[in-house]
CSV table of C-alpha atoms and ligand atoms in Angstrom, one decimal:
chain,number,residue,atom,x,y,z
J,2,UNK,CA,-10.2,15.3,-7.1
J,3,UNK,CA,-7.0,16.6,-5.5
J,4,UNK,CA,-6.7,20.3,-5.9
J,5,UNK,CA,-3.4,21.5,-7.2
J,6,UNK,CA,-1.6,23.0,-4.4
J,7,UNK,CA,-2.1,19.6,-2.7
J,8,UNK,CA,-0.7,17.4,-5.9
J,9,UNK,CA,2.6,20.1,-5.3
J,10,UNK,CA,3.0,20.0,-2.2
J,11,UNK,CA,2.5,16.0,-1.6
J,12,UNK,CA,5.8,16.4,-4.0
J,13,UNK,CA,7.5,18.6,-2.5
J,14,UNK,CA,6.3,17.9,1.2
J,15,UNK,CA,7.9,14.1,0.9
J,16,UNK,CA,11.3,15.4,2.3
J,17,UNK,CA,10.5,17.9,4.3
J,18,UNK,CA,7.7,16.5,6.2
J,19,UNK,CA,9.8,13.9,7.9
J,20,UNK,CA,11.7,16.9,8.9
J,21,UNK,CA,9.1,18.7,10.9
J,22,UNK,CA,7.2,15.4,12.6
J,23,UNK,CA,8.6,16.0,15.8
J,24,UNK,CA,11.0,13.1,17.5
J,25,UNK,CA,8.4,10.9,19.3
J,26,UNK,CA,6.0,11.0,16.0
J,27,UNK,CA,3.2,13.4,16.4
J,28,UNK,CA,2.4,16.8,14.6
J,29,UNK,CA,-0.1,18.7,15.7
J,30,UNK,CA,-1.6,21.5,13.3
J,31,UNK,CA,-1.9,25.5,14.0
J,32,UNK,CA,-4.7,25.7,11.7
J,33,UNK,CA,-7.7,27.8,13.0
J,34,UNK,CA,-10.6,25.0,13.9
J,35,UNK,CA,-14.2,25.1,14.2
J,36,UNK,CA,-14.3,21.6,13.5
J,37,UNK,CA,-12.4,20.6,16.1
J,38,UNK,CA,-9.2,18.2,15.8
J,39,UNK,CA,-8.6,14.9,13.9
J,40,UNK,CA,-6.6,12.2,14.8
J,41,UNK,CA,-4.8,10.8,11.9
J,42,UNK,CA,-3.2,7.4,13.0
J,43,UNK,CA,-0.7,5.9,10.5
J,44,UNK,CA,1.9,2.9,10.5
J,45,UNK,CA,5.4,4.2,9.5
J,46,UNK,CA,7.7,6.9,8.6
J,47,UNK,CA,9.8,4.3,6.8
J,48,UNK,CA,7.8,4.3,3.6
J,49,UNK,CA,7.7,7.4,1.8
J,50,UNK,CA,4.0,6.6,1.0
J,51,UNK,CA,2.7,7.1,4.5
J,52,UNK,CA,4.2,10.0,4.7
J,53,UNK,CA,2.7,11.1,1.4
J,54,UNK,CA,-0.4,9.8,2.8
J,55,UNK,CA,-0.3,12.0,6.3
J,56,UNK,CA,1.1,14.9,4.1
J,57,UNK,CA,-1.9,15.0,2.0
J,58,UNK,CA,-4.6,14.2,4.9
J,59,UNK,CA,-3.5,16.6,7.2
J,60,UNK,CA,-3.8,19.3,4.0
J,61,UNK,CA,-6.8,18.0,3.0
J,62,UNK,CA,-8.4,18.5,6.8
J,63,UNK,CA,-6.8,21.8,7.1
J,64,UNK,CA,-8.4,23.1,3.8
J,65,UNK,CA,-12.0,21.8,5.6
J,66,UNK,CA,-11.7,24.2,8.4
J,67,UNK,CA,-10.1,21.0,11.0
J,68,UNK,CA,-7.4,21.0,13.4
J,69,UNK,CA,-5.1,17.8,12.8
J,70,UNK,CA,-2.7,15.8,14.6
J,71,UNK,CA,-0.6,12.9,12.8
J,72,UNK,CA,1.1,10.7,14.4
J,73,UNK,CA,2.9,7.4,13.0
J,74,UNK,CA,3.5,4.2,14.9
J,75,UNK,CA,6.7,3.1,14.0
J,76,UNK,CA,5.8,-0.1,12.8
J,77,UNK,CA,5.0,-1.3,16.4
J,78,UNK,CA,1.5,-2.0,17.0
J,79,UNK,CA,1.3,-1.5,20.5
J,80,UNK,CA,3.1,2.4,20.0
J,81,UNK,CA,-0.3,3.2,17.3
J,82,UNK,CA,-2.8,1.4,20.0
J,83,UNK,CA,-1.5,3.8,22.8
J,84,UNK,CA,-0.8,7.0,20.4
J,85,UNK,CA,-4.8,6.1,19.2
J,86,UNK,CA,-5.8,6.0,23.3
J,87,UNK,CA,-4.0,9.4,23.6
J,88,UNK,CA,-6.0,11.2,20.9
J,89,UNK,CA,-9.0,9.6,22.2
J,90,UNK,CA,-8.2,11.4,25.6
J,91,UNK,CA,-7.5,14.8,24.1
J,92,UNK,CA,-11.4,14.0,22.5
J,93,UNK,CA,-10.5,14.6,19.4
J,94,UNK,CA,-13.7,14.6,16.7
J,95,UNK,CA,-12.9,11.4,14.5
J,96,UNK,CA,-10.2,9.2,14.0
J,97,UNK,CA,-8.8,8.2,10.6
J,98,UNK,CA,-6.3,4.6,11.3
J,99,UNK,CA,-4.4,2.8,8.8
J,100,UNK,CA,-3.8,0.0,11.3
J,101,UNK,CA,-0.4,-1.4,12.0
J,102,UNK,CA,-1.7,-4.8,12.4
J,103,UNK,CA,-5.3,-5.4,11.5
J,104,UNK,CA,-6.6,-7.4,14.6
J,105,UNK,CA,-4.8,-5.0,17.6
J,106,UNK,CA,-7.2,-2.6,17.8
J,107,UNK,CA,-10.6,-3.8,19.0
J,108,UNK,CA,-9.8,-2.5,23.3
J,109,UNK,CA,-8.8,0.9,21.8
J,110,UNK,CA,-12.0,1.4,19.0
J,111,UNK,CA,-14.1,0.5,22.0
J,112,UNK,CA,-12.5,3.1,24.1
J,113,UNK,CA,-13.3,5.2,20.7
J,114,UNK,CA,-16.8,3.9,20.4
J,115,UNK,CA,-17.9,4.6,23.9
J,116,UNK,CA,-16.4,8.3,23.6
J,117,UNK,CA,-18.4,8.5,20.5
J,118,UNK,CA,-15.9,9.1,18.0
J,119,UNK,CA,-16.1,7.9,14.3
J,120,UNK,CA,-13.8,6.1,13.2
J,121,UNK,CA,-12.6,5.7,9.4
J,122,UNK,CA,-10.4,3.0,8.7
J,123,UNK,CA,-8.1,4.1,5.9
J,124,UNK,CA,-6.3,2.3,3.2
J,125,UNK,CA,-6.0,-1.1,5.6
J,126,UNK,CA,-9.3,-2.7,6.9
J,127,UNK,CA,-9.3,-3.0,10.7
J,128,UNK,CA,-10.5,-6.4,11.6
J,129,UNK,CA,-12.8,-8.2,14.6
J,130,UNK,CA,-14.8,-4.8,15.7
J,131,UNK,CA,-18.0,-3.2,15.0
J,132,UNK,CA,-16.4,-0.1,15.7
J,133,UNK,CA,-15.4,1.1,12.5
J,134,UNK,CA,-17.2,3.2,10.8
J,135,UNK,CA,-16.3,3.8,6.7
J,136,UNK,CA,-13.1,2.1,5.1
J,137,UNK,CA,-11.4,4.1,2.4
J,138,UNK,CA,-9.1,2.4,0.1
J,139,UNK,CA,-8.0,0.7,-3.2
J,140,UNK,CA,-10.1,-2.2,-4.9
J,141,UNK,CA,-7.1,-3.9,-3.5
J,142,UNK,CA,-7.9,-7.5,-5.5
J,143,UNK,CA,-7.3,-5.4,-8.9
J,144,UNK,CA,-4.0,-4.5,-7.4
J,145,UNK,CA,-2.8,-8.1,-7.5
J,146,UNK,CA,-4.5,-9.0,-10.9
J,147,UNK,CA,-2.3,-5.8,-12.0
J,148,UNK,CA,0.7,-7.5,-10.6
J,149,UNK,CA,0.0,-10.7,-12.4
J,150,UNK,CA,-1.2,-9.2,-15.7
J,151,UNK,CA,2.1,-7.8,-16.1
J,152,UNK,CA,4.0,-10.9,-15.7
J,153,UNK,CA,1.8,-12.9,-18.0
J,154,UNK,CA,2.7,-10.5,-20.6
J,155,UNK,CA,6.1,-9.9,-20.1
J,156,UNK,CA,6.6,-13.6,-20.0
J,157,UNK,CA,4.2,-14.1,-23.4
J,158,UNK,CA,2.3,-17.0,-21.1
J,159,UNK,CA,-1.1,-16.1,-23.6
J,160,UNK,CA,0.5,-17.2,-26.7
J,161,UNK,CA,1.5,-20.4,-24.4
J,162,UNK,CA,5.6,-19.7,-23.8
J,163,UNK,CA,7.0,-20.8,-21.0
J,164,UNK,CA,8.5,-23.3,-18.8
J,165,UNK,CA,9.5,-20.4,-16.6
J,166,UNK,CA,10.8,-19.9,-13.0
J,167,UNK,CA,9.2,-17.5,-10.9
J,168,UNK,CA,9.4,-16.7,-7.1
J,169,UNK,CA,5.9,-15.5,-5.0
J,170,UNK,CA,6.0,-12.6,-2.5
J,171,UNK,CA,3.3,-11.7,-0.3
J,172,UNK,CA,2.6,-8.8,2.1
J,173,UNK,CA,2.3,-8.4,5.9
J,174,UNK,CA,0.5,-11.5,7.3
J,175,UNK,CA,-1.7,-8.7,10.1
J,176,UNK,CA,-2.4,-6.3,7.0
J,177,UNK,CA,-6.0,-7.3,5.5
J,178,UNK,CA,-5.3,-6.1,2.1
J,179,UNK,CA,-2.5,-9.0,1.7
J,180,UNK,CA,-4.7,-11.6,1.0
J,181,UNK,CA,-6.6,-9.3,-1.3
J,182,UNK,CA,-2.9,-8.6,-3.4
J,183,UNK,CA,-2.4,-12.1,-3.1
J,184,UNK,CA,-5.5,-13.8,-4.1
J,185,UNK,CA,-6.2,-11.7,-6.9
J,186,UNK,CA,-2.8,-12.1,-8.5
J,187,UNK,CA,-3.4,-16.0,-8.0
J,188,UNK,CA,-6.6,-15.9,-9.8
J,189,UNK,CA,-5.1,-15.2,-12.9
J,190,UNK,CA,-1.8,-16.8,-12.2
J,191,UNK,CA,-2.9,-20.3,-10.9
J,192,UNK,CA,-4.2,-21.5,-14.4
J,193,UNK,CA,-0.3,-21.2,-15.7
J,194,UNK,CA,0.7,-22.8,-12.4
J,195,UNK,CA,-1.1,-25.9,-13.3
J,196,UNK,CA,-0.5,-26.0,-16.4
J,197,UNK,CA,2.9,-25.9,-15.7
J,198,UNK,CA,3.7,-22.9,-17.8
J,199,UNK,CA,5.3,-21.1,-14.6
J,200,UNK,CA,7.3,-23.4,-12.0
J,201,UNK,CA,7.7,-22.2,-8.7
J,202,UNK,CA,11.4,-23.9,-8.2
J,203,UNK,CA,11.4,-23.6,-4.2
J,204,UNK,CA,7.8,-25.0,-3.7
J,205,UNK,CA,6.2,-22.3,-1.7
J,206,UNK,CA,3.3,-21.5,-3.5
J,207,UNK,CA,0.6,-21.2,0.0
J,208,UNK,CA,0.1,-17.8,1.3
J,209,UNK,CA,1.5,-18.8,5.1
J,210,UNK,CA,5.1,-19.7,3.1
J,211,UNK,CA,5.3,-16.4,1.4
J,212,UNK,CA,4.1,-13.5,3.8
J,213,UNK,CA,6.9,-10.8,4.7
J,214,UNK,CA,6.4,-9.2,8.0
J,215,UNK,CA,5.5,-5.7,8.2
J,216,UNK,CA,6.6,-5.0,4.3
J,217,UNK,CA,10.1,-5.3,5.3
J,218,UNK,CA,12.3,-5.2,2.7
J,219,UNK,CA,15.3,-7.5,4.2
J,220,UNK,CA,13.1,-9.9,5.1
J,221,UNK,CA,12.2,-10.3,1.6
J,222,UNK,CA,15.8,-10.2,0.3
J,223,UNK,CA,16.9,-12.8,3.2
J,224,UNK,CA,14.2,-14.8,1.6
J,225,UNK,CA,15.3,-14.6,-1.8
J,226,UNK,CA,18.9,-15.1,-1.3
J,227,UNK,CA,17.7,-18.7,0.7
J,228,UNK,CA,15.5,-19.2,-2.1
J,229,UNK,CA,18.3,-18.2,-4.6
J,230,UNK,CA,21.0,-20.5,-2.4
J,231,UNK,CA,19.0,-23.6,-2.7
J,232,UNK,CA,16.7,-23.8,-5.3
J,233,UNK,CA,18.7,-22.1,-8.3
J,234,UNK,CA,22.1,-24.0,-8.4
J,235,UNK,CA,21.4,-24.8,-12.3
J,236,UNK,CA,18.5,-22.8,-12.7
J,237,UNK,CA,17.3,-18.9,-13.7
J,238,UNK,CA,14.1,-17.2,-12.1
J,239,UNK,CA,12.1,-15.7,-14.6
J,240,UNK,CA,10.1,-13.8,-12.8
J,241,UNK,CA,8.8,-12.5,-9.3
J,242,UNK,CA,5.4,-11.7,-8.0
J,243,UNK,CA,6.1,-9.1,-5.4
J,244,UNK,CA,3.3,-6.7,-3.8
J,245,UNK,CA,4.9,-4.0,-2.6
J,246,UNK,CA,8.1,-1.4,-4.2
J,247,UNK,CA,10.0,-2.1,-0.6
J,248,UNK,CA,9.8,-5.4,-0.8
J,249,UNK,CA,11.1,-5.3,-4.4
J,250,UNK,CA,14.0,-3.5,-3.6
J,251,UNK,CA,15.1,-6.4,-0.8
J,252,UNK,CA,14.4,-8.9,-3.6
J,253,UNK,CA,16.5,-6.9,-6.8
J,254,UNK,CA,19.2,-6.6,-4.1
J,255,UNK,CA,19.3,-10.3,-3.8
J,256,UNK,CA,19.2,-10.8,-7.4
J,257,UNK,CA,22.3,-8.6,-8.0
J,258,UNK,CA,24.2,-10.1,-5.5
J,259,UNK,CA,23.4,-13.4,-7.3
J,260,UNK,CA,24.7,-11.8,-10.6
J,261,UNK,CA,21.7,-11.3,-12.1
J,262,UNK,CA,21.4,-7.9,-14.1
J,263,UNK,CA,24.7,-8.2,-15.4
J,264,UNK,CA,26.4,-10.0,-17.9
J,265,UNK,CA,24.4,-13.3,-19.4
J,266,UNK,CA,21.7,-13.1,-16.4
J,267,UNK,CA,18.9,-10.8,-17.1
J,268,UNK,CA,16.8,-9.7,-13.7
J,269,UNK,CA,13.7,-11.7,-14.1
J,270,UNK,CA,10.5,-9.6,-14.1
J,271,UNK,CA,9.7,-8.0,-11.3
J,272,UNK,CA,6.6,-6.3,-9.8
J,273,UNK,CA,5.5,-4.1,-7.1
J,274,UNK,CA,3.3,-1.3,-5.9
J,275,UNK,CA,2.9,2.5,-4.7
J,276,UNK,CA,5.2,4.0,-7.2
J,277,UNK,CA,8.1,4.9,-4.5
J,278,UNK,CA,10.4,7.2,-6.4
J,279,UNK,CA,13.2,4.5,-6.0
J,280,UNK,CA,11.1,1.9,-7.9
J,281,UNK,CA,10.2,4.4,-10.2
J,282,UNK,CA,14.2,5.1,-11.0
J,283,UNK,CA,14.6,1.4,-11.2
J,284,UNK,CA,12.0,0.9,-13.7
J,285,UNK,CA,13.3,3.8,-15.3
J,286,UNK,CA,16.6,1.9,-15.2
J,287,UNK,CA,15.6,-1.2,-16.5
J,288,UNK,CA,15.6,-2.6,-13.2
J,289,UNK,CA,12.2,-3.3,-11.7
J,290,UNK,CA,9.5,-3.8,-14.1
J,291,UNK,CA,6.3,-2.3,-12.6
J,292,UNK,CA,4.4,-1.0,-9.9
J,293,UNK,CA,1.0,0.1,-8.9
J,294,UNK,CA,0.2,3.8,-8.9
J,295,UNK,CA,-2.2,4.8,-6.7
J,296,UNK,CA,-3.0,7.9,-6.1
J,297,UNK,CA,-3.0,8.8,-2.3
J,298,UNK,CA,-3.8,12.0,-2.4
J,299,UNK,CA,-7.4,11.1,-4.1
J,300,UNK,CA,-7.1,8.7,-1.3
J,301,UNK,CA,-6.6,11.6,1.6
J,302,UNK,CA,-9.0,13.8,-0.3
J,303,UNK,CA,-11.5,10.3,0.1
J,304,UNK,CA,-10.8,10.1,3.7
J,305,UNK,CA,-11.0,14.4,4.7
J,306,UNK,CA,-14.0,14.8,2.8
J,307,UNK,CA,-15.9,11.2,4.7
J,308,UNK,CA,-14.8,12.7,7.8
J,309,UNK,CA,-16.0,15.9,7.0
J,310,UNK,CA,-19.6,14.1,6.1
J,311,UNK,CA,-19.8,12.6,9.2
J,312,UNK,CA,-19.5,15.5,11.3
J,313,UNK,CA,-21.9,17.3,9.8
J,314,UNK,CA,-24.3,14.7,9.8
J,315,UNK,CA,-24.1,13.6,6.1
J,316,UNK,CA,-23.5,10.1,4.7
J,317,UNK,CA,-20.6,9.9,3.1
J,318,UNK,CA,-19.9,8.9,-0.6
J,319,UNK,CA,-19.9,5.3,-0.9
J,320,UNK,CA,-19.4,2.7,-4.2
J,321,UNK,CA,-19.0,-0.5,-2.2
J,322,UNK,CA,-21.2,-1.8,0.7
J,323,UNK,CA,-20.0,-5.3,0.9
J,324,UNK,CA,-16.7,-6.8,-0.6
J,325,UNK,CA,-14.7,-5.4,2.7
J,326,UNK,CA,-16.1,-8.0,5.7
J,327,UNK,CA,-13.8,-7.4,9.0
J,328,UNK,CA,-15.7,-10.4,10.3
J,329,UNK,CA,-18.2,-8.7,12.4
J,330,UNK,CA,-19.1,-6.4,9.4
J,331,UNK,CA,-19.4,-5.7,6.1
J,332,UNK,CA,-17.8,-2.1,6.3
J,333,UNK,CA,-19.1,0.0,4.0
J,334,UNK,CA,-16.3,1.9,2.0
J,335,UNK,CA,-15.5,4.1,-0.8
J,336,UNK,CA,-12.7,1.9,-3.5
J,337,UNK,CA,-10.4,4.1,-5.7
J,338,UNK,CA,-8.9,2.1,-8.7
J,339,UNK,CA,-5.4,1.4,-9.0
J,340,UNK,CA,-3.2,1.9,-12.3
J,341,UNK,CA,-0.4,-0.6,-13.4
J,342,UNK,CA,2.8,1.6,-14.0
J,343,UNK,CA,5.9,0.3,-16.4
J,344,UNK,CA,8.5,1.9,-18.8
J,345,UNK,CA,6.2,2.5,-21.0
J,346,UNK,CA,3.9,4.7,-19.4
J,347,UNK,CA,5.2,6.1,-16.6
J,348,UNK,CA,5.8,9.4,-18.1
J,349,UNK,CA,2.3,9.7,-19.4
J,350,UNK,CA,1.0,8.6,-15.8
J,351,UNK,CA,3.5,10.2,-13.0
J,352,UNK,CA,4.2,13.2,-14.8
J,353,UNK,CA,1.0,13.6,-16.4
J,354,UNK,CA,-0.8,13.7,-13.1
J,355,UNK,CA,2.1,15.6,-11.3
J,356,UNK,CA,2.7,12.9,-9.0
J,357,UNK,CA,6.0,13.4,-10.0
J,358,UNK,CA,8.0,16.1,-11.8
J,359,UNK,CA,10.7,15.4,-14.0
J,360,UNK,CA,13.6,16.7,-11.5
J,361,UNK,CA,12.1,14.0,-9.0
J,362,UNK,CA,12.7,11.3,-11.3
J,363,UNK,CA,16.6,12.4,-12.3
P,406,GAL,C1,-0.4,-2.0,2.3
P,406,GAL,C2,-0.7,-0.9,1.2
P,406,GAL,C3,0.3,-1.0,0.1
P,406,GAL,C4,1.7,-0.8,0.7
P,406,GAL,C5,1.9,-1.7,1.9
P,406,GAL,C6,3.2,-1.4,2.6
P,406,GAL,O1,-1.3,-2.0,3.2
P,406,GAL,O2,-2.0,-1.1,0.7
P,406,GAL,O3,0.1,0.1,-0.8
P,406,GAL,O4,1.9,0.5,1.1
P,406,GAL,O5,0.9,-1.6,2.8
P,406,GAL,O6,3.2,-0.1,3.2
């Protein structure tokens, strides 16, 4: 789907796009418009996915004839809610919102509603409202039965190995797809839970015990250090579940301050998602073991084209009408599949699809 000027430039554009984003977060295009503009809301400038993500949707919006502006929240939901009221003000012709938190949105969508403006939400499904329109994404549940795949190989746990240690991460408690990353890694890893092939040493095994807020990648490595300090005094961890390449970072930082990676005390498999090019040098360095490549600029190419249906009318391309509930709805959205990424394939998968080039990953 993406064309190749777009695959290119998301590569190239990484660096320099947090260059031109202006101070206080916006970018507004100088593209001729007879669509009118778009207002592209998204969470953070931290994580070089988003900005991959705003990259390729402003490109893909541009190429349709729209006017765009981006703007990222920081990480703060009340910044997106008022940066969201200020597009809404300006009238622009749709909004596309990968929320910072899930449930902070209802006042503004209503503001958005009543103003008539369609509202896509994009990679994150915005809870508690009717208004929201389409929700394009992942099938977020394969993502975590990705995760846990890889483990269960890794480990051997089919041909019944095992008593081994591992460590469970989870995602932001206000982002909707963490209980989807969470639940379906636990579908296929509970069976070796209670079986007692894999031990979870410091006991947190419930969601609530395991969240990280806002992806942040000290939290998790302040949580593995405490879980290092005291649960592991004679013990090795085998193995982590984590759902994001940020929040693996945090946690292989731990691990090498704990000595593991060097000498006798091999890092413990370790997971993760979005392909970040600092994951993807790990696993290239025998570091981190996998991650989840999706591909955002099929997912910005999703989005641009479903906003472009709606304006003119059209219904958009759909292949899922009721998985994704936000508890007033069942929002009708369009699911890309994800693709588990490891040594052994990332060359075929990030270079063959020119997500990456081979100077990237030097
Ligand atoms: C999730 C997203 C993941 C990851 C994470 C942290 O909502 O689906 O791919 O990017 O946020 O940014």
């Amino acid at each position: 789907m993406p064309n190749r000027r777009a695959v290119l430039a998301t590569i190239a554009g990484v660096a320099s796009l947090a260059l031109t984003v202006s101070a206080c977060g916006g970018q507004t295009s100088e593209a001729d418009s007879e669509g009118g503009t778009i207002g592209i809301a998204m969470p953070t400038r931290a994580s070089e996915r988003w900005l991959t993500d705003g990259k390729s949707v402003v490109e893909d919006l541009q190429d349709k004839g729209y006017k765009t502006e981006l703007l990222y929240g920081e990480d703060k939901p009340a910044t997106q809610v008022a940066q969201i009221e200020k597009m809404i003000k300006e009238g622009v012709a749709a909004l596309i919102i990968a929320a910072i938190d899930n449930k902070a949105l209802n006042d503004v969508l209503q503001k958005a509603a009543d103003a008539e403006i369609p509202v896509i939400s994009y990679d994150r499904l915005i809870l508690g409202t009717k208004n929201v329109d389409y929700y394009v994404s992942f099938d977020n549940e394969q993502v975590g039965r990705l995760q846990a795949s890889h483990i269960i190989d890794k480990l051997g746990l089919e041909d019944g190995k095992g008593p081994f240690n591992i460590e469970l991460f989870a995602g932001s408690p206000d982002d909707n797809n963490t209980k989807f990353f969470f639940d379906g890694a636990m579908h296929l890893l509970q069976p070796y839970l209670d079986n007692k092939q894999l031990v979870v040493p410091s006991g947190e095994t419930a969601l609530e015990q395991m969240t990280t807020l806002r992806w942040d990648g000290d939290i998790a490595k302040k949580r593995m250090n405490k879980i290092l300090n005291e649960s592991y005094t004679s013990e090795s961890v085998d193995a982590v579940l984590s759902p994001y390449d940020g929040i693996s970072i945090g946690i292989l930082s731990a691990l090498k301050s704990h000595g593991y990676g060097s000498g006798s005390e091999p890092l413990p498999v370790i997971t993760g998602q979005d392909a970040e090019l600092a994951s993807v040098k790990s696993i290239i360095a025998g570091e981190q073991s996998q991650t989840i490549y999706k591909d955002l600029r099929q997912l910005a190419e999703v989005a641009a084209t479903m906003a472009d249906d709606i304006l003119n009318g059209e219904t958009p391309q759909l292949n899922n009408r009721r998985a994704y509930k936000n508890g007033v709805k069942a929002v009708p959205a369009y699911l890309l599949q994800p693709i588990s990424v490891d040594k052994s394939n990332y060359e075929y998968i990030l270079l063959g699809s020119e997500y990456y080039t081979e100077a990237d990953l030097k």
